[in-house]
Amino acid sequence: DTAVSQTPKYLVTQMGNDKSIKCEQNLGHDTMYWYKQDSKKFLKIMFSYNNKELIINETVPNRFSPKSPDKAHLNLHINSLELGDSAVYFCASSHGLAGVETQYFGPGTRLLVL
Amino acid sequence: DAKTTQPNSMESNEEEPVHLPCNHSTISGTDYIHWYRQLPSQGPEYVIHGLTSNVNNRMASLAIAEDRKSSTLILHRATLRDAAVYYCILRAPTLLIWGAGTKLIIKP
């Protein structure tokens, strides 16, 4: 059983399209995250949700909108895709927000915008 | 702004100890120091974390400087499977600062 799963694993699309990436965790965690990893391997937090409430909302374009229908799911919708959105997107979860909490990562979604 | 600084890459021989440094001079009193590693084409995985005291677990040890402005991840006997990018992170409830990572190369 996969603890944190993401779909799709690969996503190839044209500029201007709208796409969604889904994330589910079966660990019973309260907190979920989206990260972006660029071609230079920098990992940057985009959003975090705790009990479906937005906690961290880093400076990302408004075209990116997270949605948390329940504590086990955090989806990422991207409007009007641009070339620069090409990256690997990782979902993660943790028991809670505290600094001591460990994050568990999904396998990543590799997005390529043509 | 808080940040962490790590060397871009390090090399080590197999079965020798490895010391991976991280500077975090702007750390706040309540920020935890976490280390994660990322194997090729995988998501990051947790290695170890600490606040003030040195920590040991089955994967590694974490040595934290007395002023907390730097830390060192210690792999006691590196194997080929430890070849990965190692990230040093500062973590607080509304803070997640990831370093650029150190690519660890293990030579057989």
PDB file of C-alpha atoms in Angstrom:
ATOM      1  CA  ASP A   1       0.000   0.000   0.000  1.00  0.00           C
ATOM      2  CA  THR A   2       1.471   3.322  -1.078  1.00  0.00           C
ATOM      3  CA  ALA A   3       1.493   5.882   1.743  1.00  0.00           C
ATOM      4  CA  VAL A   4       1.432   8.998  -0.456  1.00  0.00           C
ATOM      5  CA  SER A   5       0.306   8.548  -4.040  1.00  0.00           C
ATOM      6  CA  GLN A   6       0.137  10.993  -6.917  1.00  0.00           C
ATOM      7  CA  THR A   7      -1.562  10.811 -10.291  1.00  0.00           C
ATOM      8  CA  PRO A   8      -0.564  11.063 -12.993  1.00  0.00           C
ATOM      9  CA  LYS A   9       3.084  10.079 -12.812  1.00  0.00           C
ATOM     10  CA  TYR A  10       3.845  11.784 -16.121  1.00  0.00           C
ATOM     11  CA  LEU A  11       2.020  14.658 -17.754  1.00  0.00           C
ATOM     12  CA  VAL A  12       2.879  16.073 -21.170  1.00  0.00           C
ATOM     13  CA  THR A  13       0.744  18.940 -22.368  1.00  0.00           C
ATOM     14  CA  GLN A  14       0.669  22.029 -24.548  1.00  0.00           C
ATOM     15  CA  MET A  15       1.136  25.596 -23.399  1.00  0.00           C
ATOM     16  CA  GLY A  16      -2.109  27.267 -22.428  1.00  0.00           C
ATOM     17  CA  ASN A  17      -3.827  24.083 -21.285  1.00  0.00           C
ATOM     18  CA  ASP A  18      -5.298  23.530 -17.829  1.00  0.00           C
ATOM     19  CA  LYS A  19      -4.299  20.428 -15.900  1.00  0.00           C
ATOM     20  CA  SER A  20      -4.706  18.882 -12.458  1.00  0.00           C
ATOM     21  CA  ILE A  21      -2.482  16.677 -10.343  1.00  0.00           C
ATOM     22  CA  LYS A  22      -4.038  14.585  -7.591  1.00  0.00           C
ATOM     23  CA  CYS A  23      -2.516  13.500  -4.295  1.00  0.00           C
ATOM     24  CA  GLU A  24      -3.810  11.083  -1.697  1.00  0.00           C
ATOM     25  CA  GLN A  25      -2.310   9.917   1.591  1.00  0.00           C
ATOM     26  CA  ASN A  26      -3.471   6.927   3.619  1.00  0.00           C
ATOM     27  CA  LEU A  27      -1.391   7.703   6.703  1.00  0.00           C
ATOM     28  CA  GLY A  28      -4.114   9.539   8.589  1.00  0.00           C
ATOM     29  CA  HIS A  29      -2.051  12.726   8.548  1.00  0.00           C
ATOM     30  CA  ASP A  30      -3.523  16.183   9.087  1.00  0.00           C
ATOM     31  CA  THR A  31      -1.044  18.163   6.979  1.00  0.00           C
ATOM     32  CA  MET A  32      -0.295  17.997   3.273  1.00  0.00           C
ATOM     33  CA  TYR A  33       2.107  19.888   0.996  1.00  0.00           C
ATOM     34  CA  TRP A  34       2.937  20.624  -2.617  1.00  0.00           C
ATOM     35  CA  TYR A  35       6.533  21.132  -3.711  1.00  0.00           C
ATOM     36  CA  LYS A  36       8.056  22.051  -7.058  1.00  0.00           C
ATOM     37  CA  GLN A  37      11.459  20.692  -8.070  1.00  0.00           C
ATOM     38  CA  ASP A  38      13.040  22.405 -11.043  1.00  0.00           C
ATOM     39  CA  SER A  39      15.673  21.107 -13.440  1.00  0.00           C
ATOM     40  CA  LYS A  40      18.450  22.198 -11.070  1.00  0.00           C
ATOM     41  CA  LYS A  41      16.906  20.024  -8.366  1.00  0.00           C
ATOM     42  CA  PHE A  42      15.899  22.918  -6.117  1.00  0.00           C
ATOM     43  CA  LEU A  43      12.945  21.876  -3.978  1.00  0.00           C
ATOM     44  CA  LYS A  44      10.578  24.705  -3.147  1.00  0.00           C
ATOM     45  CA  ILE A  45       7.494  24.560  -0.975  1.00  0.00           C
ATOM     46  CA  MET A  46       4.433  25.903  -2.757  1.00  0.00           C
ATOM     47  CA  PHE A  47       1.540  25.232  -0.383  1.00  0.00           C
ATOM     48  CA  SER A  48       0.727  23.477   2.831  1.00  0.00           C
ATOM     49  CA  TYR A  49      -2.688  22.583   4.226  1.00  0.00           C
ATOM     50  CA  ASN A  50      -3.535  21.564   7.762  1.00  0.00           C
ATOM     51  CA  ASN A  51      -6.973  20.057   8.357  1.00  0.00           C
ATOM     52  CA  LYS A  52      -8.038  21.440   4.967  1.00  0.00           C
ATOM     53  CA  GLU A  53      -6.912  24.963   5.931  1.00  0.00           C
ATOM     54  CA  LEU A  54      -4.257  26.751   3.870  1.00  0.00           C
ATOM     55  CA  ILE A  55      -1.210  27.407   6.054  1.00  0.00           C
ATOM     56  CA  ILE A  56       1.741  28.060   3.749  1.00  0.00           C
ATOM     57  CA  ASN A  57       1.097  29.895   0.511  1.00  0.00           C
ATOM     58  CA  GLU A  58       4.425  30.800  -1.017  1.00  0.00           C
ATOM     59  CA  THR A  59       4.751  33.264  -3.849  1.00  0.00           C
ATOM     60  CA  VAL A  60       3.466  31.227  -6.748  1.00  0.00           C
ATOM     61  CA  PRO A  61       1.437  32.463  -9.726  1.00  0.00           C
ATOM     62  CA  ASN A  62      -2.315  32.653  -9.258  1.00  0.00           C
ATOM     63  CA  ARG A  63      -2.570  30.075 -12.031  1.00  0.00           C
ATOM     64  CA  PHE A  64      -1.750  27.474  -9.374  1.00  0.00           C
ATOM     65  CA  SER A  65      -4.680  26.646  -7.125  1.00  0.00           C
ATOM     66  CA  PRO A  66      -4.605  23.913  -4.493  1.00  0.00           C
ATOM     67  CA  LYS A  67      -7.776  22.248  -3.320  1.00  0.00           C
ATOM     68  CA  SER A  68      -8.203  20.007  -0.310  1.00  0.00           C
ATOM     69  CA  PRO A  69     -11.582  18.224  -0.395  1.00  0.00           C
ATOM     70  CA  ASP A  70     -10.692  16.320   2.774  1.00  0.00           C
ATOM     71  CA  LYS A  71      -7.662  15.687   4.966  1.00  0.00           C
ATOM     72  CA  ALA A  72      -6.496  12.750   2.849  1.00  0.00           C
ATOM     73  CA  HIS A  73      -6.455  14.606  -0.467  1.00  0.00           C
ATOM     74  CA  LEU A  74      -4.687  17.679  -1.807  1.00  0.00           C
ATOM     75  CA  ASN A  75      -5.023  18.399  -5.492  1.00  0.00           C
ATOM     76  CA  LEU A  76      -3.173  20.976  -7.552  1.00  0.00           C
ATOM     77  CA  HIS A  77      -4.852  22.673 -10.486  1.00  0.00           C
ATOM     78  CA  ILE A  78      -2.781  24.675 -12.926  1.00  0.00           C
ATOM     79  CA  ASN A  79      -4.390  27.076 -15.392  1.00  0.00           C
ATOM     80  CA  SER A  80      -2.876  28.377 -18.618  1.00  0.00           C
ATOM     81  CA  LEU A  81       0.255  26.251 -18.424  1.00  0.00           C
ATOM     82  CA  GLU A  82       3.558  27.898 -19.359  1.00  0.00           C
ATOM     83  CA  LEU A  83       6.906  26.448 -20.435  1.00  0.00           C
ATOM     84  CA  GLY A  84       8.402  27.436 -17.067  1.00  0.00           C
ATOM     85  CA  ASP A  85       5.910  25.215 -15.262  1.00  0.00           C
ATOM     86  CA  SER A  86       7.803  22.169 -16.502  1.00  0.00           C
ATOM     87  CA  ALA A  87       9.156  20.498 -13.374  1.00  0.00           C
ATOM     88  CA  VAL A  88       8.592  17.605 -11.022  1.00  0.00           C
ATOM     89  CA  TYR A  89       5.817  18.245  -8.510  1.00  0.00           C
ATOM     90  CA  PHE A  90       5.915  16.389  -5.220  1.00  0.00           C
ATOM     91  CA  CYS A  91       3.112  15.943  -2.758  1.00  0.00           C
ATOM     92  CA  ALA A  92       3.948  15.227   0.881  1.00  0.00           C
ATOM     93  CA  SER A  93       2.152  14.741   4.158  1.00  0.00           C
ATOM     94  CA  SER A  94       2.972  14.903   7.850  1.00  0.00           C
ATOM     95  CA  HIS A  95       1.181  14.156  11.090  1.00  0.00           C
ATOM     96  CA  GLY A  96       0.989  17.853  11.912  1.00  0.00           C
ATOM     97  CA  LEU A  97       2.564  21.243  11.396  1.00  0.00           C
ATOM     98  CA  ALA A  98       5.083  21.281  14.214  1.00  0.00           C
ATOM     99  CA  GLY A  99       8.752  21.574  13.431  1.00  0.00           C
ATOM    100  CA  VAL A 100       9.395  18.109  14.772  1.00  0.00           C
ATOM    101  CA  GLU A 101       7.103  16.414  12.257  1.00  0.00           C
ATOM    102  CA  THR A 102       8.488  14.191   9.512  1.00  0.00           C
ATOM    103  CA  GLN A 103       7.241  14.565   5.961  1.00  0.00           C
ATOM    104  CA  TYR A 104       6.420  11.620   3.727  1.00  0.00           C
ATOM    105  CA  PHE A 105       6.729  12.245   0.019  1.00  0.00           C
ATOM    106  CA  GLY A 106       4.935  10.859  -2.982  1.00  0.00           C
ATOM    107  CA  PRO A 107       6.783   9.602  -6.073  1.00  0.00           C
ATOM    108  CA  GLY A 108       6.358  12.869  -7.977  1.00  0.00           C
ATOM    109  CA  THR A 109       4.525  14.000 -11.104  1.00  0.00           C
ATOM    110  CA  ARG A 110       6.778  14.895 -14.017  1.00  0.00           C
ATOM    111  CA  LEU A 111       5.146  17.743 -15.925  1.00  0.00           C
ATOM    112  CA  LEU A 112       6.420  18.727 -19.343  1.00  0.00           C
ATOM    113  CA  VAL A 113       4.864  21.721 -21.068  1.00  0.00           C
ATOM    114  CA  LEU A 114       5.513  21.942 -24.805  1.00  0.00           C
TER     115      LEU A 114
ATOM    116  CA  ASP B   1      15.370  35.420   5.545  1.00  0.00           C
ATOM    117  CA  ALA B   2      16.261  32.013   6.891  1.00  0.00           C
ATOM    118  CA  LYS B   3      18.258  29.802   4.579  1.00  0.00           C
ATOM    119  CA  THR B   4      20.583  26.831   4.553  1.00  0.00           C
ATOM    120  CA  THR B   5      23.876  26.473   2.688  1.00  0.00           C
ATOM    121  CA  GLN B   6      25.386  23.158   1.602  1.00  0.00           C
ATOM    122  CA  PRO B   7      28.297  22.140  -0.640  1.00  0.00           C
ATOM    123  CA  ASN B   8      27.178  21.185  -4.136  1.00  0.00           C
ATOM    124  CA  SER B   9      28.801  17.775  -4.064  1.00  0.00           C
ATOM    125  CA  MET B  10      31.022  15.501  -2.032  1.00  0.00           C
ATOM    126  CA  GLU B  11      32.803  12.255  -2.753  1.00  0.00           C
ATOM    127  CA  SER B  12      33.562   9.417  -0.406  1.00  0.00           C
ATOM    128  CA  ASN B  13      34.902   5.898  -0.590  1.00  0.00           C
ATOM    129  CA  GLU B  14      32.619   2.993   0.122  1.00  0.00           C
ATOM    130  CA  GLU B  15      32.551   1.819   3.749  1.00  0.00           C
ATOM    131  CA  GLU B  16      34.123   5.026   5.017  1.00  0.00           C
ATOM    132  CA  PRO B  17      32.368   7.640   7.165  1.00  0.00           C
ATOM    133  CA  VAL B  18      30.881  10.677   5.470  1.00  0.00           C
ATOM    134  CA  HIS B  19      30.349  14.086   7.054  1.00  0.00           C
ATOM    135  CA  LEU B  20      27.886  16.320   5.220  1.00  0.00           C
ATOM    136  CA  PRO B  21      27.903  19.932   6.483  1.00  0.00           C
ATOM    137  CA  CYS B  22      25.113  22.504   6.502  1.00  0.00           C
ATOM    138  CA  ASN B  23      25.224  26.152   7.532  1.00  0.00           C
ATOM    139  CA  HIS B  24      22.068  27.795   8.846  1.00  0.00           C
ATOM    140  CA  SER B  25      23.304  30.941  10.530  1.00  0.00           C
ATOM    141  CA  THR B  26      19.860  32.617  10.510  1.00  0.00           C
ATOM    142  CA  ILE B  27      18.145  29.761  12.362  1.00  0.00           C
ATOM    143  CA  SER B  28      15.525  30.753  14.942  1.00  0.00           C
ATOM    144  CA  GLY B  29      15.281  29.249  18.390  1.00  0.00           C
ATOM    145  CA  THR B  30      12.293  27.065  17.547  1.00  0.00           C
ATOM    146  CA  ASP B  31      13.392  25.879  14.095  1.00  0.00           C
ATOM    147  CA  TYR B  32      14.105  22.183  13.840  1.00  0.00           C
ATOM    148  CA  ILE B  33      16.912  20.917  11.602  1.00  0.00           C
ATOM    149  CA  HIS B  34      15.843  18.086   9.321  1.00  0.00           C
ATOM    150  CA  TRP B  35      17.809  16.061   6.779  1.00  0.00           C
ATOM    151  CA  TYR B  36      16.254  14.269   3.852  1.00  0.00           C
ATOM    152  CA  ARG B  37      17.808  12.446   0.950  1.00  0.00           C
ATOM    153  CA  GLN B  38      16.616  11.912  -2.577  1.00  0.00           C
ATOM    154  CA  LEU B  39      17.593   8.927  -4.676  1.00  0.00           C
ATOM    155  CA  PRO B  40      17.400   9.331  -8.477  1.00  0.00           C
ATOM    156  CA  SER B  41      13.838   9.569  -9.803  1.00  0.00           C
ATOM    157  CA  GLN B  42      12.313   9.234  -6.329  1.00  0.00           C
ATOM    158  CA  GLY B  43      10.713  11.526  -3.803  1.00  0.00           C
ATOM    159  CA  PRO B  44      12.779  12.735  -0.852  1.00  0.00           C
ATOM    160  CA  GLU B  45      12.919  10.459   2.178  1.00  0.00           C
ATOM    161  CA  TYR B  46      13.464  11.377   5.798  1.00  0.00           C
ATOM    162  CA  VAL B  47      16.871  10.732   7.341  1.00  0.00           C
ATOM    163  CA  ILE B  48      17.032  12.447  10.737  1.00  0.00           C
ATOM    164  CA  HIS B  49      16.102  15.586  12.644  1.00  0.00           C
ATOM    165  CA  GLY B  50      17.088  17.467  15.781  1.00  0.00           C
ATOM    166  CA  LEU B  51      16.639  20.694  17.708  1.00  0.00           C
ATOM    167  CA  THR B  52      19.621  21.236  19.979  1.00  0.00           C
ATOM    168  CA  SER B  53      21.162  17.919  20.961  1.00  0.00           C
ATOM    169  CA  ASN B  54      23.011  15.452  18.786  1.00  0.00           C
ATOM    170  CA  VAL B  55      20.809  12.638  17.500  1.00  0.00           C
ATOM    171  CA  ASN B  56      21.398   9.073  16.349  1.00  0.00           C
ATOM    172  CA  ASN B  57      19.169   6.688  14.456  1.00  0.00           C
ATOM    173  CA  ARG B  58      19.679   3.566  12.388  1.00  0.00           C
ATOM    174  CA  MET B  59      20.448   5.580   9.247  1.00  0.00           C
ATOM    175  CA  ALA B  60      22.732   8.332  10.469  1.00  0.00           C
ATOM    176  CA  SER B  61      23.839  10.711  13.199  1.00  0.00           C
ATOM    177  CA  LEU B  62      23.214  14.431  13.407  1.00  0.00           C
ATOM    178  CA  ALA B  63      25.706  16.692  15.111  1.00  0.00           C
ATOM    179  CA  ILE B  64      24.383  20.183  15.900  1.00  0.00           C
ATOM    180  CA  ALA B  65      26.751  23.001  16.772  1.00  0.00           C
ATOM    181  CA  GLU B  66      26.314  24.568  20.183  1.00  0.00           C
ATOM    182  CA  ASP B  67      25.173  27.871  18.658  1.00  0.00           C
ATOM    183  CA  ARG B  68      22.930  25.906  16.240  1.00  0.00           C
ATOM    184  CA  LYS B  69      24.264  27.839  13.269  1.00  0.00           C
ATOM    185  CA  SER B  70      25.549  24.704  11.599  1.00  0.00           C
ATOM    186  CA  SER B  71      24.988  20.974  11.625  1.00  0.00           C
ATOM    187  CA  THR B  72      26.614  17.874  10.185  1.00  0.00           C
ATOM    188  CA  LEU B  73      24.978  14.710   8.947  1.00  0.00           C
ATOM    189  CA  ILE B  74      27.179  11.705   9.573  1.00  0.00           C
ATOM    190  CA  LEU B  75      26.871   8.452   7.656  1.00  0.00           C
ATOM    191  CA  HIS B  76      29.037   6.047   9.590  1.00  0.00           C
ATOM    192  CA  ARG B  77      29.791   3.577   6.798  1.00  0.00           C
ATOM    193  CA  ALA B  78      28.693   4.764   3.401  1.00  0.00           C
ATOM    194  CA  THR B  79      27.529   2.183   0.893  1.00  0.00           C
ATOM    195  CA  LEU B  80      26.769   2.547  -2.798  1.00  0.00           C
ATOM    196  CA  ARG B  81      23.082   2.733  -1.871  1.00  0.00           C
ATOM    197  CA  ASP B  82      23.768   5.960   0.024  1.00  0.00           C
ATOM    198  CA  ALA B  83      24.573   7.799  -3.207  1.00  0.00           C
ATOM    199  CA  ALA B  84      21.901  10.496  -3.304  1.00  0.00           C
ATOM    200  CA  VAL B  85      21.266  14.210  -2.914  1.00  0.00           C
ATOM    201  CA  TYR B  86      21.121  15.141   0.773  1.00  0.00           C
ATOM    202  CA  TYR B  87      19.035  18.136   1.799  1.00  0.00           C
ATOM    203  CA  CYS B  88      19.314  20.153   4.990  1.00  0.00           C
ATOM    204  CA  ILE B  89      16.041  21.816   6.020  1.00  0.00           C
ATOM    205  CA  LEU B  90      14.867  24.298   8.627  1.00  0.00           C
ATOM    206  CA  ARG B  91      11.367  23.473   9.800  1.00  0.00           C
ATOM    207  CA  ALA B  92       8.786  25.309  11.861  1.00  0.00           C
ATOM    208  CA  PRO B  93       4.954  25.322  11.668  1.00  0.00           C
ATOM    209  CA  THR B  94       4.843  27.943   8.911  1.00  0.00           C
ATOM    210  CA  LEU B  95       8.401  27.581   7.680  1.00  0.00           C
ATOM    211  CA  LEU B  96      10.046  25.062   5.378  1.00  0.00           C
ATOM    212  CA  ILE B  97      13.436  26.177   4.073  1.00  0.00           C
ATOM    213  CA  TRP B  98      15.244  23.633   1.916  1.00  0.00           C
ATOM    214  CA  GLY B  99      18.907  23.891   1.018  1.00  0.00           C
ATOM    215  CA  ALA B 100      20.121  23.282  -2.521  1.00  0.00           C
ATOM    216  CA  GLY B 101      21.350  19.850  -1.482  1.00  0.00           C
ATOM    217  CA  THR B 102      24.674  18.030  -1.582  1.00  0.00           C
ATOM    218  CA  LYS B 103      25.137  15.337  -4.180  1.00  0.00           C
ATOM    219  CA  LEU B 104      26.963  12.502  -2.458  1.00  0.00           C
ATOM    220  CA  ILE B 105      29.071  10.326  -4.744  1.00  0.00           C
ATOM    221  CA  ILE B 106      30.266   7.015  -3.364  1.00  0.00           C
ATOM    222  CA  LYS B 107      33.308   5.446  -4.984  1.00  0.00           C
ATOM    223  CA  PRO B 108      33.578   1.646  -4.833  1.00  0.00           C
TER     224      PRO B 108
END
